[in-house]
Short mmCIF file of C-alpha atoms and ligand atoms in Angstrom, two decimals:
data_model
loop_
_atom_site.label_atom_id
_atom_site.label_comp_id
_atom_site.label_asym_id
_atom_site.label_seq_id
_atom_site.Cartn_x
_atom_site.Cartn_y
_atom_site.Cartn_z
CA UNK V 4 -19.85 -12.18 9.68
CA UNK V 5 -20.83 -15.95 9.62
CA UNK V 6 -23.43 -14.53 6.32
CA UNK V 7 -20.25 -12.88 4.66
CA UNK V 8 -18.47 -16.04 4.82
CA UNK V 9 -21.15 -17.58 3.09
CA UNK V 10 -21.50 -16.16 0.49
CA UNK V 11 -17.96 -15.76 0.32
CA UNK V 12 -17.52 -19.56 0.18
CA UNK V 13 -20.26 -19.64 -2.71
CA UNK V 14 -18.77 -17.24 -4.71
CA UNK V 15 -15.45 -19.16 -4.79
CA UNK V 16 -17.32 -22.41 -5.74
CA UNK V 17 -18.28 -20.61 -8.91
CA UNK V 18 -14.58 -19.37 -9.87
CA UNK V 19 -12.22 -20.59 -12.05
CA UNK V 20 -8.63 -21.82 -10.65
CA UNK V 21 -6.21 -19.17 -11.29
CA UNK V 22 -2.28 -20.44 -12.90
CA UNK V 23 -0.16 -17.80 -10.77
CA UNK V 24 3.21 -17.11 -12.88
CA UNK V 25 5.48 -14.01 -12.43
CA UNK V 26 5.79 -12.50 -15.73
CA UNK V 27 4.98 -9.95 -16.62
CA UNK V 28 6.12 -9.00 -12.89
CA UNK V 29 3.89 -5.50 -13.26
CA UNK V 30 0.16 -6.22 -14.20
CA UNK V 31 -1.51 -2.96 -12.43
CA UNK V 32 -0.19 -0.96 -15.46
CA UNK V 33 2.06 -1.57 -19.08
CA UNK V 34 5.73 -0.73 -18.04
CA UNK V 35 7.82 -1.28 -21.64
CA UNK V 36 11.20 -1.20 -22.14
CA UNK V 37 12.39 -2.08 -18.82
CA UNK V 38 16.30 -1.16 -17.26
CA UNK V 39 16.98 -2.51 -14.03
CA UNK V 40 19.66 -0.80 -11.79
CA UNK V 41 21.34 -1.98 -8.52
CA UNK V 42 21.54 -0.04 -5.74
CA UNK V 43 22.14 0.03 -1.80
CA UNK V 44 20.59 -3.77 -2.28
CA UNK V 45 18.09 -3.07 -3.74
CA UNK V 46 17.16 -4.15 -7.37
CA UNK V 47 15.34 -0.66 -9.10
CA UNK V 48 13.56 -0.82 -12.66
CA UNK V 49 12.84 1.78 -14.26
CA UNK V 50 10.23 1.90 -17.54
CA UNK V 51 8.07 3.64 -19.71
CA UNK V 52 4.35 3.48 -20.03
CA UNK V 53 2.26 2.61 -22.69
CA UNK V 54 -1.24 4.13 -22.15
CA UNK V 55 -4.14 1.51 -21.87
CA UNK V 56 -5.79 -0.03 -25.36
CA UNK V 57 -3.07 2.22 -27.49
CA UNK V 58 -2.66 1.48 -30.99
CA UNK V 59 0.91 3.55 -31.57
CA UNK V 60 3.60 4.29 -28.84
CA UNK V 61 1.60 6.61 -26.89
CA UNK V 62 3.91 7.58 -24.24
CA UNK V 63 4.10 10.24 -21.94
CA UNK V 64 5.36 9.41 -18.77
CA UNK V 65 8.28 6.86 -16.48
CA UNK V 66 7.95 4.89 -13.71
CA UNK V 67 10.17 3.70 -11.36
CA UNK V 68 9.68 0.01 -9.27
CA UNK V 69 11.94 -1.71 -6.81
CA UNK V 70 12.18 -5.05 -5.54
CA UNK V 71 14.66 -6.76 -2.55
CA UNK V 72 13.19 -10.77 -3.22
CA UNK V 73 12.85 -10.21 -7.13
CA UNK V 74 9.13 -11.33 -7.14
CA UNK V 75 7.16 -8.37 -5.04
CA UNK V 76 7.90 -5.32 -6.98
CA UNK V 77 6.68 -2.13 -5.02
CA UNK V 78 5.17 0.63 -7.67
CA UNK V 79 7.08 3.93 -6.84
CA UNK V 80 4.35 5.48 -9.63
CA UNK V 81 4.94 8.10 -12.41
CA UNK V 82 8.05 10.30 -11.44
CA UNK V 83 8.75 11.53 -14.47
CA UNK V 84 6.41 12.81 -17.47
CA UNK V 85 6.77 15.07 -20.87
CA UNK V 86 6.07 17.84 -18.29
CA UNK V 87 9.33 17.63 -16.91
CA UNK V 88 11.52 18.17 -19.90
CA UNK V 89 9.59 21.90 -20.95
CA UNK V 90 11.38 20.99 -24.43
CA UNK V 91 10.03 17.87 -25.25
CA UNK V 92 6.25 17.09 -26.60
CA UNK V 93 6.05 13.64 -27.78
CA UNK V 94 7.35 10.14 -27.64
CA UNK V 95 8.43 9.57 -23.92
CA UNK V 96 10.34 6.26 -25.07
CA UNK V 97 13.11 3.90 -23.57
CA UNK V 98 15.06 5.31 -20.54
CA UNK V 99 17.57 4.16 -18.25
CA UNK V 100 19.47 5.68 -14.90
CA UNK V 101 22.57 5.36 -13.57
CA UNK V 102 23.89 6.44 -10.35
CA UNK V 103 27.20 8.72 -9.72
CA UNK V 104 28.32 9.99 -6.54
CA UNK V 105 25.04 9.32 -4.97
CA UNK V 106 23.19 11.03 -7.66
CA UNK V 107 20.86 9.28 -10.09
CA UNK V 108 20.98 10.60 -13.58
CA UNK V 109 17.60 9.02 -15.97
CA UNK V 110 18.51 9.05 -19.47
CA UNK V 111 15.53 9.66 -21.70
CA UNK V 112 14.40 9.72 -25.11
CA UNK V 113 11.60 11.91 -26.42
CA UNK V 114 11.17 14.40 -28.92
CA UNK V 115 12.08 17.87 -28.88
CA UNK V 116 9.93 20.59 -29.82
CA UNK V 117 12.89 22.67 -30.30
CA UNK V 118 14.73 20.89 -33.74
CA UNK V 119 11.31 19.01 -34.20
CA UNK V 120 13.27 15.72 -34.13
CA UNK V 121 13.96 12.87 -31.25
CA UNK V 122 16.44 13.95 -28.69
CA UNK V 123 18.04 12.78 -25.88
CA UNK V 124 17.47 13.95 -22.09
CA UNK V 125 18.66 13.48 -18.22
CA UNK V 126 16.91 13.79 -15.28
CA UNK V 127 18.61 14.45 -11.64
CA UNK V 128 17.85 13.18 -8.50
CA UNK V 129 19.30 12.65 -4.88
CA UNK V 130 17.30 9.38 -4.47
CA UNK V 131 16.38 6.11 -7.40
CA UNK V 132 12.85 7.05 -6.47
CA UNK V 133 12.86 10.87 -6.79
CA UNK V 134 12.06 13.25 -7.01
CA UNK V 135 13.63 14.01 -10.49
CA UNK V 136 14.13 17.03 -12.14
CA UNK V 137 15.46 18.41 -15.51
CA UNK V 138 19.00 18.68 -14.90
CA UNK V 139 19.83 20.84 -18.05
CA UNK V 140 16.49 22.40 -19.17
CA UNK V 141 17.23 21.26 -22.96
CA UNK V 142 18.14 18.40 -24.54
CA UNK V 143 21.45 16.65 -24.10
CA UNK V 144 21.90 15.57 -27.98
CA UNK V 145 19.50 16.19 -30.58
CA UNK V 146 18.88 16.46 -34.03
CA UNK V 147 17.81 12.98 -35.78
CA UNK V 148 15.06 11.51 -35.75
CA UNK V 149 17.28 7.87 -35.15
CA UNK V 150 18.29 9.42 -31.74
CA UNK V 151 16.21 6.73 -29.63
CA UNK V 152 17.24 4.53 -26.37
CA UNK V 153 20.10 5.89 -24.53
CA UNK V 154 22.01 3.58 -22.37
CA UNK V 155 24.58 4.32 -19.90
CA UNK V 156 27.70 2.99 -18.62
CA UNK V 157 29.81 3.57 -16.17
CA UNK V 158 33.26 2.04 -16.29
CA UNK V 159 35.50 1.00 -13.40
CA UNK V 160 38.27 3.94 -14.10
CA UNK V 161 35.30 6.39 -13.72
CA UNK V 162 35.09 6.84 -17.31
CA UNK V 163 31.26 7.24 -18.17
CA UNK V 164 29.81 6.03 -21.30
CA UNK V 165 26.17 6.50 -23.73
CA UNK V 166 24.81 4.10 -26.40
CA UNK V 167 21.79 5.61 -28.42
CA UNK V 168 19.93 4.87 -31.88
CA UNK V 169 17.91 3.23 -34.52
CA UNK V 170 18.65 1.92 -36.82
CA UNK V 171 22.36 3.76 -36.61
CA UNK V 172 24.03 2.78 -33.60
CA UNK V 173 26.08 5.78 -31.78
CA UNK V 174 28.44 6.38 -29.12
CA UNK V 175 29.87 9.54 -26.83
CA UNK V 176 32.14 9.39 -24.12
CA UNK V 177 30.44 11.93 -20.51
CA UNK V 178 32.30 14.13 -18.63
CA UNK V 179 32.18 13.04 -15.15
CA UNK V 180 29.14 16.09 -14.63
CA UNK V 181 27.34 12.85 -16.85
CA UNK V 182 25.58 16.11 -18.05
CA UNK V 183 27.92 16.93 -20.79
CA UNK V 184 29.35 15.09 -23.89
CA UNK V 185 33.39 15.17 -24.04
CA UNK V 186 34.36 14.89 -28.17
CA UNK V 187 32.72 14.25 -30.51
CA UNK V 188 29.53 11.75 -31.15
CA UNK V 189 30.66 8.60 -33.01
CA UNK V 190 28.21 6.88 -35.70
CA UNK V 191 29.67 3.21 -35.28
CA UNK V 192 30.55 1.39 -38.37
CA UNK V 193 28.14 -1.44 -38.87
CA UNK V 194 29.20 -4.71 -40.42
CA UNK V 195 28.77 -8.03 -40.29
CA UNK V 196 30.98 -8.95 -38.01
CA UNK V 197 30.46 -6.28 -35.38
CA UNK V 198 26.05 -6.39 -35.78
CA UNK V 199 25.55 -9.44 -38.33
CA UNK V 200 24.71 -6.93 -40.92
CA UNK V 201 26.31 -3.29 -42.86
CA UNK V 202 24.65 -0.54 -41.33
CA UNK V 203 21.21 0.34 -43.30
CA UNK V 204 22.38 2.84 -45.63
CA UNK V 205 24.75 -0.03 -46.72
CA UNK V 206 22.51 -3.29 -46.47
CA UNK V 207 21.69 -4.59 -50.27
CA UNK V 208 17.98 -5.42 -50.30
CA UNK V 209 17.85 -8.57 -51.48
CA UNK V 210 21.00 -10.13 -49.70
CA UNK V 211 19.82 -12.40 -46.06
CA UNK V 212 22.11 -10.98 -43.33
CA UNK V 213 22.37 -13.33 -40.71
CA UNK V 214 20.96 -10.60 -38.41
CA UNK V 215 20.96 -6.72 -38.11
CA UNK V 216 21.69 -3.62 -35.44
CA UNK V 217 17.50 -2.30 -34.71
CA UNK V 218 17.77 -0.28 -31.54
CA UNK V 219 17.04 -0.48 -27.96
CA UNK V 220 21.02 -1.11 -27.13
CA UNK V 221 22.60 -1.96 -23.07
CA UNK V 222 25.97 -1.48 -22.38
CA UNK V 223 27.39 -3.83 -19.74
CA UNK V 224 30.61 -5.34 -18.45
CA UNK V 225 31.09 -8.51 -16.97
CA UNK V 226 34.68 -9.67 -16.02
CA UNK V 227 36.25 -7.69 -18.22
CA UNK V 228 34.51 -8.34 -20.68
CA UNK V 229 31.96 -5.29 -22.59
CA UNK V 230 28.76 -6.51 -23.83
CA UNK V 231 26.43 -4.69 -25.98
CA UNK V 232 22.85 -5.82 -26.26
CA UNK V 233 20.05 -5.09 -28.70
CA UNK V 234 17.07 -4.88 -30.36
CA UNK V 235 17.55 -6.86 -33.73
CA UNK V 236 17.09 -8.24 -36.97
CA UNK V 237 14.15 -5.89 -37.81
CA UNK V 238 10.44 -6.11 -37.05
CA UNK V 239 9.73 -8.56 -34.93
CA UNK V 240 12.66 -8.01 -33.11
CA UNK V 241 14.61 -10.38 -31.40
CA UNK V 242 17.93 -9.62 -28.83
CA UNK V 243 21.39 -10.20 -29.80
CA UNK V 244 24.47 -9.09 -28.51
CA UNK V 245 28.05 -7.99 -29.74
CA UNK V 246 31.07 -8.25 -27.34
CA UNK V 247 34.36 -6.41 -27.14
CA UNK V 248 37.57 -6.07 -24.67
CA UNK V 249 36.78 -2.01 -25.12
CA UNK V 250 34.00 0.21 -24.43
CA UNK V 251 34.19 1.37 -27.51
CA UNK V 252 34.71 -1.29 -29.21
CA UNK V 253 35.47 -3.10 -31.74
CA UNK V 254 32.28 -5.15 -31.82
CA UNK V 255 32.23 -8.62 -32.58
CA UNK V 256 28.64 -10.13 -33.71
CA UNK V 257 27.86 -13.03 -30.86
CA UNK V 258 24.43 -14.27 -31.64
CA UNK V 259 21.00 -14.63 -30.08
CA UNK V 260 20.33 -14.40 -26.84
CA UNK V 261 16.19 -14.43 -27.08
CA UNK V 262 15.48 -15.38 -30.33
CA UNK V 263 11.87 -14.56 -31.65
CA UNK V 264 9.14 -16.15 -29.83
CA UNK V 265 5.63 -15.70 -29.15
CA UNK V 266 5.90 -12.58 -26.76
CA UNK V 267 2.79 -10.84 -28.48
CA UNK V 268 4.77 -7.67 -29.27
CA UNK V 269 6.97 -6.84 -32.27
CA UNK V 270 9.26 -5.02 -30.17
CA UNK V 271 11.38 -6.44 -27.69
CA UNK V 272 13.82 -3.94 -25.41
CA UNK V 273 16.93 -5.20 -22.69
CA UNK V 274 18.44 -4.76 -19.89
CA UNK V 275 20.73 -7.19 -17.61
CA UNK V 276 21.92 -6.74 -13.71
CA UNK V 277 23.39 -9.14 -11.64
CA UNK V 278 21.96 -8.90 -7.97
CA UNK V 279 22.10 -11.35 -5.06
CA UNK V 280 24.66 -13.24 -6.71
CA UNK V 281 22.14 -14.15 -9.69
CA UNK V 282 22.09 -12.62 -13.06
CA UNK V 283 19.01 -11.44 -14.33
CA UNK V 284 17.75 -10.72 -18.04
CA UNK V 285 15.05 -7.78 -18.44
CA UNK V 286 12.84 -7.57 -21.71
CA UNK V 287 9.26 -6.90 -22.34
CA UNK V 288 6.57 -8.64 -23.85
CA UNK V 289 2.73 -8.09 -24.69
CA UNK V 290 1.70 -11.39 -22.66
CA UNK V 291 -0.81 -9.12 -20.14
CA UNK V 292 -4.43 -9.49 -20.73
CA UNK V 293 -4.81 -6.43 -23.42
CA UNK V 294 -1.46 -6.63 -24.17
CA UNK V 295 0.02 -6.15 -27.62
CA UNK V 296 2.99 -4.57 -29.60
CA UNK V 297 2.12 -0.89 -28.08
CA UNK V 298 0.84 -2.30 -24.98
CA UNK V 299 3.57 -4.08 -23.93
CA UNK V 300 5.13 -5.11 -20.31
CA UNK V 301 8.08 -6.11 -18.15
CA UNK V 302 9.14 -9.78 -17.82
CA UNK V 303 11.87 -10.95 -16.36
CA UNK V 304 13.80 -14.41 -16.59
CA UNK V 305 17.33 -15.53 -14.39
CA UNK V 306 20.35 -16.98 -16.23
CA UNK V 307 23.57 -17.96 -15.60
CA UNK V 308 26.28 -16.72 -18.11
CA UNK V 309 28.38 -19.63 -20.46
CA UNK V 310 31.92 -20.40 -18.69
CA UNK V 311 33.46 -18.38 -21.79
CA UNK V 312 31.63 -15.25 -20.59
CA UNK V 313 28.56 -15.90 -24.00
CA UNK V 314 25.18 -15.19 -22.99
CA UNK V 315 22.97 -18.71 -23.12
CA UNK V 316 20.08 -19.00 -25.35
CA UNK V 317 17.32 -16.94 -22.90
CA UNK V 318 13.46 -17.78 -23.63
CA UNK V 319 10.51 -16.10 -21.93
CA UNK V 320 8.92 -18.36 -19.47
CA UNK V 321 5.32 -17.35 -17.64
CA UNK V 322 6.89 -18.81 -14.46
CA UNK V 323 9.54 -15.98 -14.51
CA UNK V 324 12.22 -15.94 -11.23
CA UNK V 325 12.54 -17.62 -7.83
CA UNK V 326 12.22 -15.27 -4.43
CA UNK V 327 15.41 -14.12 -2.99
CA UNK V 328 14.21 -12.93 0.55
CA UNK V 329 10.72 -12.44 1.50
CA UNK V 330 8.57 -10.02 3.05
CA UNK V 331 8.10 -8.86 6.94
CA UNK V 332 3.88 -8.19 7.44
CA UNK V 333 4.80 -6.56 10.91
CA UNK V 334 6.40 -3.33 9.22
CA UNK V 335 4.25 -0.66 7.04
CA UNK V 336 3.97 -2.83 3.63
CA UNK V 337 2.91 -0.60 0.50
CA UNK V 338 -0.29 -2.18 -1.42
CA UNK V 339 1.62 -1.76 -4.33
CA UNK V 340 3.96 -4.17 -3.19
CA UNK V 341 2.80 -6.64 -5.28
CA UNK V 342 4.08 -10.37 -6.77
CA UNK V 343 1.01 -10.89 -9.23
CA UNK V 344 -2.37 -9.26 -9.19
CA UNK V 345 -5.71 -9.20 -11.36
CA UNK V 346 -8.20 -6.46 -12.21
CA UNK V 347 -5.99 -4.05 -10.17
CA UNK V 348 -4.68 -0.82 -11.03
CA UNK V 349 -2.44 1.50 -9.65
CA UNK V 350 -2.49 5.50 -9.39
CA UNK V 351 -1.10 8.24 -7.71
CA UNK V 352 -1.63 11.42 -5.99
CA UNK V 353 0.56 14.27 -4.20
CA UNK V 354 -0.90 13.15 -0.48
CA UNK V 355 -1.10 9.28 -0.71
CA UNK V 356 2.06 8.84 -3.30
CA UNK V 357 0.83 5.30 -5.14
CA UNK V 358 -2.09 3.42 -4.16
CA UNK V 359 -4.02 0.51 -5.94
CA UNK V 360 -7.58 0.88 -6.84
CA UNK V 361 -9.97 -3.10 -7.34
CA UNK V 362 -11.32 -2.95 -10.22
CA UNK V 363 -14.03 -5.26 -10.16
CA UNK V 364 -15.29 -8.44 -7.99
CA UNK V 365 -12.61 -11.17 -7.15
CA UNK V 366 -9.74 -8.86 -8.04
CA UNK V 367 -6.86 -9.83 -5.85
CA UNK V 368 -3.39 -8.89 -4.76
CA UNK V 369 -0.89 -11.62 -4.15
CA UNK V 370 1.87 -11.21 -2.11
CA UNK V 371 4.74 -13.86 -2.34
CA UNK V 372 6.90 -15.10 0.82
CA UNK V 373 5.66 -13.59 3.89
CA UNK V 374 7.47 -14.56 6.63
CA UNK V 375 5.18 -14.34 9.81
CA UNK V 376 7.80 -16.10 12.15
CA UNK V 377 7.11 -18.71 14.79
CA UNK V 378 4.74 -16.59 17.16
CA UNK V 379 1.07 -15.91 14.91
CA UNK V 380 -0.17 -12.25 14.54
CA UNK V 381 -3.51 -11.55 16.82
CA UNK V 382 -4.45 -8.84 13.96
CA UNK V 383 -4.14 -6.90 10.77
CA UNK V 384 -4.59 -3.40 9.71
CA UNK V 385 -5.08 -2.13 6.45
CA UNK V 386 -5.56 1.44 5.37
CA UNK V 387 -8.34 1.53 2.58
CA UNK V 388 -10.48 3.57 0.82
CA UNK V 389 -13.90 3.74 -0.90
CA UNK V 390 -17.56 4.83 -2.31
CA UNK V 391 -19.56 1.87 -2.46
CA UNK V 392 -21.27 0.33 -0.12
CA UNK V 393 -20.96 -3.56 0.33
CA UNK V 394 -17.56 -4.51 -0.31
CA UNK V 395 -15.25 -6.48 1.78
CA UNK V 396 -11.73 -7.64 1.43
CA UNK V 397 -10.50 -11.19 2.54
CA UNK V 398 -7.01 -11.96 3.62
CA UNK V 399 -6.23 -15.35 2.50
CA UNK V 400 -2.71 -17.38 2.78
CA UNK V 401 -1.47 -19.65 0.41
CA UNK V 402 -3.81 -19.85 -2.82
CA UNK V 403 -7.08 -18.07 -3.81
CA UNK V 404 -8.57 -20.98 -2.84
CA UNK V 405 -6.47 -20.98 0.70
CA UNK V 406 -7.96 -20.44 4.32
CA UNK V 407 -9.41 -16.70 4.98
CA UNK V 408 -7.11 -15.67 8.06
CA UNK V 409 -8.86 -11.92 8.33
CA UNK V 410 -11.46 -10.09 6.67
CA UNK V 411 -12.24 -6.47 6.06
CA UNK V 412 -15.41 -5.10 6.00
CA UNK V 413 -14.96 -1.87 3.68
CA UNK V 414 -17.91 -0.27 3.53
CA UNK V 415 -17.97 3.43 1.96
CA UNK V 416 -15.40 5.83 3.78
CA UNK V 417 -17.05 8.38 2.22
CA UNK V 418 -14.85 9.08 -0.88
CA UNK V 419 -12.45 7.53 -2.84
CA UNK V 420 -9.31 9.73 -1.58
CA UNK V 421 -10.72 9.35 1.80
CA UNK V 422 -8.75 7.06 3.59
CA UNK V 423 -9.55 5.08 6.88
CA UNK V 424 -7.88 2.26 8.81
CA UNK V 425 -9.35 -0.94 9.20
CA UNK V 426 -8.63 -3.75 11.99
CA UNK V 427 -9.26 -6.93 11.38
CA UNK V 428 -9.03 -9.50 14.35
CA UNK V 429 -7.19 -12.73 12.73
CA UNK V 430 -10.00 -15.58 12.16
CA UNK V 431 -6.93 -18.37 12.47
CA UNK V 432 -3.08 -18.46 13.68
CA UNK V 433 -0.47 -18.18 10.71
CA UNK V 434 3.21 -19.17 11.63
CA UNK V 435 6.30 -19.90 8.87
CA UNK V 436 6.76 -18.48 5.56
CA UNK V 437 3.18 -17.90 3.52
CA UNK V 438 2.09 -16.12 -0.03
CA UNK V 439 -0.76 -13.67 1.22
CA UNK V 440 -3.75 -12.64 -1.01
CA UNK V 441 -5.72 -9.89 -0.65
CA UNK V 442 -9.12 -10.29 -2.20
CA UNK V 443 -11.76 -8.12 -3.00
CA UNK V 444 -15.48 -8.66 -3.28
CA UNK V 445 -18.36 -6.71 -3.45
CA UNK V 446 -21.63 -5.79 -5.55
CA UNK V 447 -20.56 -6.09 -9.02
CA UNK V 448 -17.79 -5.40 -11.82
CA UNK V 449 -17.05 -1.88 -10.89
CA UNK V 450 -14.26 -0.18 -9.23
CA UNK V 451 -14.66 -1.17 -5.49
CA UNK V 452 -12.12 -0.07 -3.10
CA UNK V 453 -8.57 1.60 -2.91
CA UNK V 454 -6.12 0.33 -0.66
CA UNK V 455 -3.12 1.90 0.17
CA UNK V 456 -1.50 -0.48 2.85
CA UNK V 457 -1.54 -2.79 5.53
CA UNK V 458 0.90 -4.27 8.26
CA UNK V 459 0.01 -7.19 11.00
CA UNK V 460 0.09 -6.91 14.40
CA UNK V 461 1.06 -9.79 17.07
O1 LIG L 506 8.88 2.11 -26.37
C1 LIG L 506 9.04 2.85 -27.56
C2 LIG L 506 10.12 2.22 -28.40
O2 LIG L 506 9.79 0.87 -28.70
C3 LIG L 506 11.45 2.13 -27.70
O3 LIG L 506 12.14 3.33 -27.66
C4 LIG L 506 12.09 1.04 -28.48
O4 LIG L 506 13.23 0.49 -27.89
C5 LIG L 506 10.94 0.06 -28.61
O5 LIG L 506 10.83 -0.73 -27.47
#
């Protein structure tokens, strides 16, 4: 042990200090296009996936995550894929769900192999984490290729409402099955003083609108007041907003609220919740490293709205949001609870549900605002996984740099599915409210160990 923790102690010497921030607030894997949802207190986002090093929108599956402190978001993996929707092939793009009656109905967009054109979908569950399943086995709308980015709506007289398109704008009232459209769909009437611009069939080219309608739109409500966010003024985009004392409308044109900055990604995508008496602002960005305009992740940044109901000015920060609770280490915590990792990934399988794999040497987990109480934990358990020989994983408290309180000694468990449980005595006593890091070292920049999840002991 005493050789481990020298070399250990070396290694760190030769490291780098790490700035810790919280956006993007997923790092094991690109989650665009992010739309949170409340529920049971619990804060639930739900996004698409852009595969790894993509140079188009490559997307093919959703993922849900959930949070209760708004900085250690817990990776509930892939739950819903092409696969599900046996009429779709292509283009898994921005989603959003909505509870009713204790069910949760995901909104999708992909395209439909049926019309050969973008359509859009809903997927059922009894739980925000799934299982889901195709609720109608064919699309809900199709027929346009502009039929992109449903959002949905429900209003307080029960009356439920979806939001879809680029670089039209449309709107249908649900029946209260939210699987079925009641009328007609309406093509809203663009101008400038409902988007800052005529819709496109009606822009003249060389004329400056003071902004424009893209895509990507939220419907929300806040004291009575209906805002609709979205995607705008073209590539790059930025987010506006339009406002209205109906659901329906009309829209009137309000402004910014992110105006273009350097997020690294020509697209930028919505969504707002208020939770914990806080209101938050979702978007994406491509500020991971490898990130770019189709590889592209969550961020996240608290406002507070003007006293005449306006959304402020919002711009992304690194830093991201404050905790709002914090974490108990003597219950089962996931390993993909996570507030900010490196050179970690995530995956999944049908036995272990989610699991994070180190990628390499000195990749580390950090989990914010543990709360060990006043009596110190004598140990700590953590279930793990692995095919090399020669790797260990430190517990630290506080920094990277901050005191190793237990260490793991991981060699091979024979497989990388084939999970064991490790004890770890605790090296020091750890009282009060700490960030934990789990760091893993071993031979060399190759995948080194899976861990699942871990919980202390008093
Ligand atoms: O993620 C694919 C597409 O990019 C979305 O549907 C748009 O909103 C934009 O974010």
């Amino acid at each position: 042990m005493k050789q481990i923790l020298k070399s250990i102690t070396a290694a760190f010497l030769l490291l780098p200090t790490t700035v810790y921030s919280q956006n993007p607030v997923v790092q094991t894997s690109c989650t665009p296009d992010p739309a949170p949802m409340v529920h049971n207190n619990t804060m639930y986002m739900y996004t698409g996936v852009d595969e790894d090093n993509s140079d188009w929108f490559y997307m093919n599956k959703w993922k849900v995550f959930s949070t209760t402190d708004m900085v250690n978001w817990t990776d509930h993996g892939v739950q819903i894929t092409l696969d599900s929707f046996e009429w779709a092939d292509d283009r898994a793009w921005a989603a959003q769900c909505i509870e009713r009656n204790g069910k949760f109905y995901w909104y999708v967009c992909c395209k439909s192999k049926l019309s050969n054109t973008m359509a859009l979908g809903v997927a059922v569950s009894s739980s925000p984490t799934g299982p889901f399943k195709d609720a109608l086995g064919k699309p809900l709308i199709e027929g346009s290729w502009d039929y992109i980015d449903p959002t949905a709506f429900i209003d307080d007289d029960g009356q439920a409402y979806l939001y879809w398109g680029n670089p039209n704008v449309y709107c249908a009232l649900l029946n209260d099955d939210m699987l079925s459209i009641k009328g007609d769909v309406i093509k809203l009437e663009q101008c400038e003083d409902s988007f800052g611009a005529p819709g496109p069939d009606k822009r003249v080219k060389e004329k400056a609108y003071k902004d424009c309608y893209t895509e990507g739109p939220w419907l929300n409500k806040k004291d009575g007041k209906y805002y609709l966010l979205y995607a705008a003024g073209g590539v790059p985009e930025q987010i506006s907003y339009s406002m209205s004392d109906s659901p329906t409308g009309p829209w009137k044109y309000m402004g910014n609220i992110m105006p273009l900055q350097q997020t690294n990604s020509f697209t930028n995508h919505c969504g707002v919740a208020d939770y914990k008496g806080n209101s938050y602002f979702f978007y994406h960005t491509g500020m991971l490293p490898g990130g770019g305009g189709f590889n592209r992740s969550s961020a996240i940044e608290q406002f507070v709205y003007n006293a005449d109901g306006t959304f402020p000015i919002i711009n992304m920060t690194e830093k991201g949001v404050e905790p709002v609770g914090t974490i108990n280490p003597y219950k089962k915590n996931e390993a993909e609870t996570i507030a900010f990792s490196e050179f970690i990934k995530s995956d999944q399988n049908s036995k272990t549900g989610v699991y994070v794999c180190a990628m390499r040497d000195s990749a580390y987990i950090k989990v914010r605002e543990v709360d060990f109480g006043k009596k110190s934990p004598k140990k700590v358990y953590g279930t793990f996984a692995g095919a090399i020989h020669n790797a260990v994983v430190e517990v630290r408290i506080d920094s990277m740099q901050g005191d190793v309180i237990a260490l793991f000694d991981v060699t091979s468990t024979g497989g990388w599915e084939n999970w064991k449980e490790s004890k770890s005595n605790l090296l020091r006593n750890v009282t009060g409210v700490h960030d934990l890091y789990f760091v893993f070292r071993g031979p060399g920049n190759c995948r080194l160990i899976n861990f699942d999840s871990w919980r202390f002991a008093r």
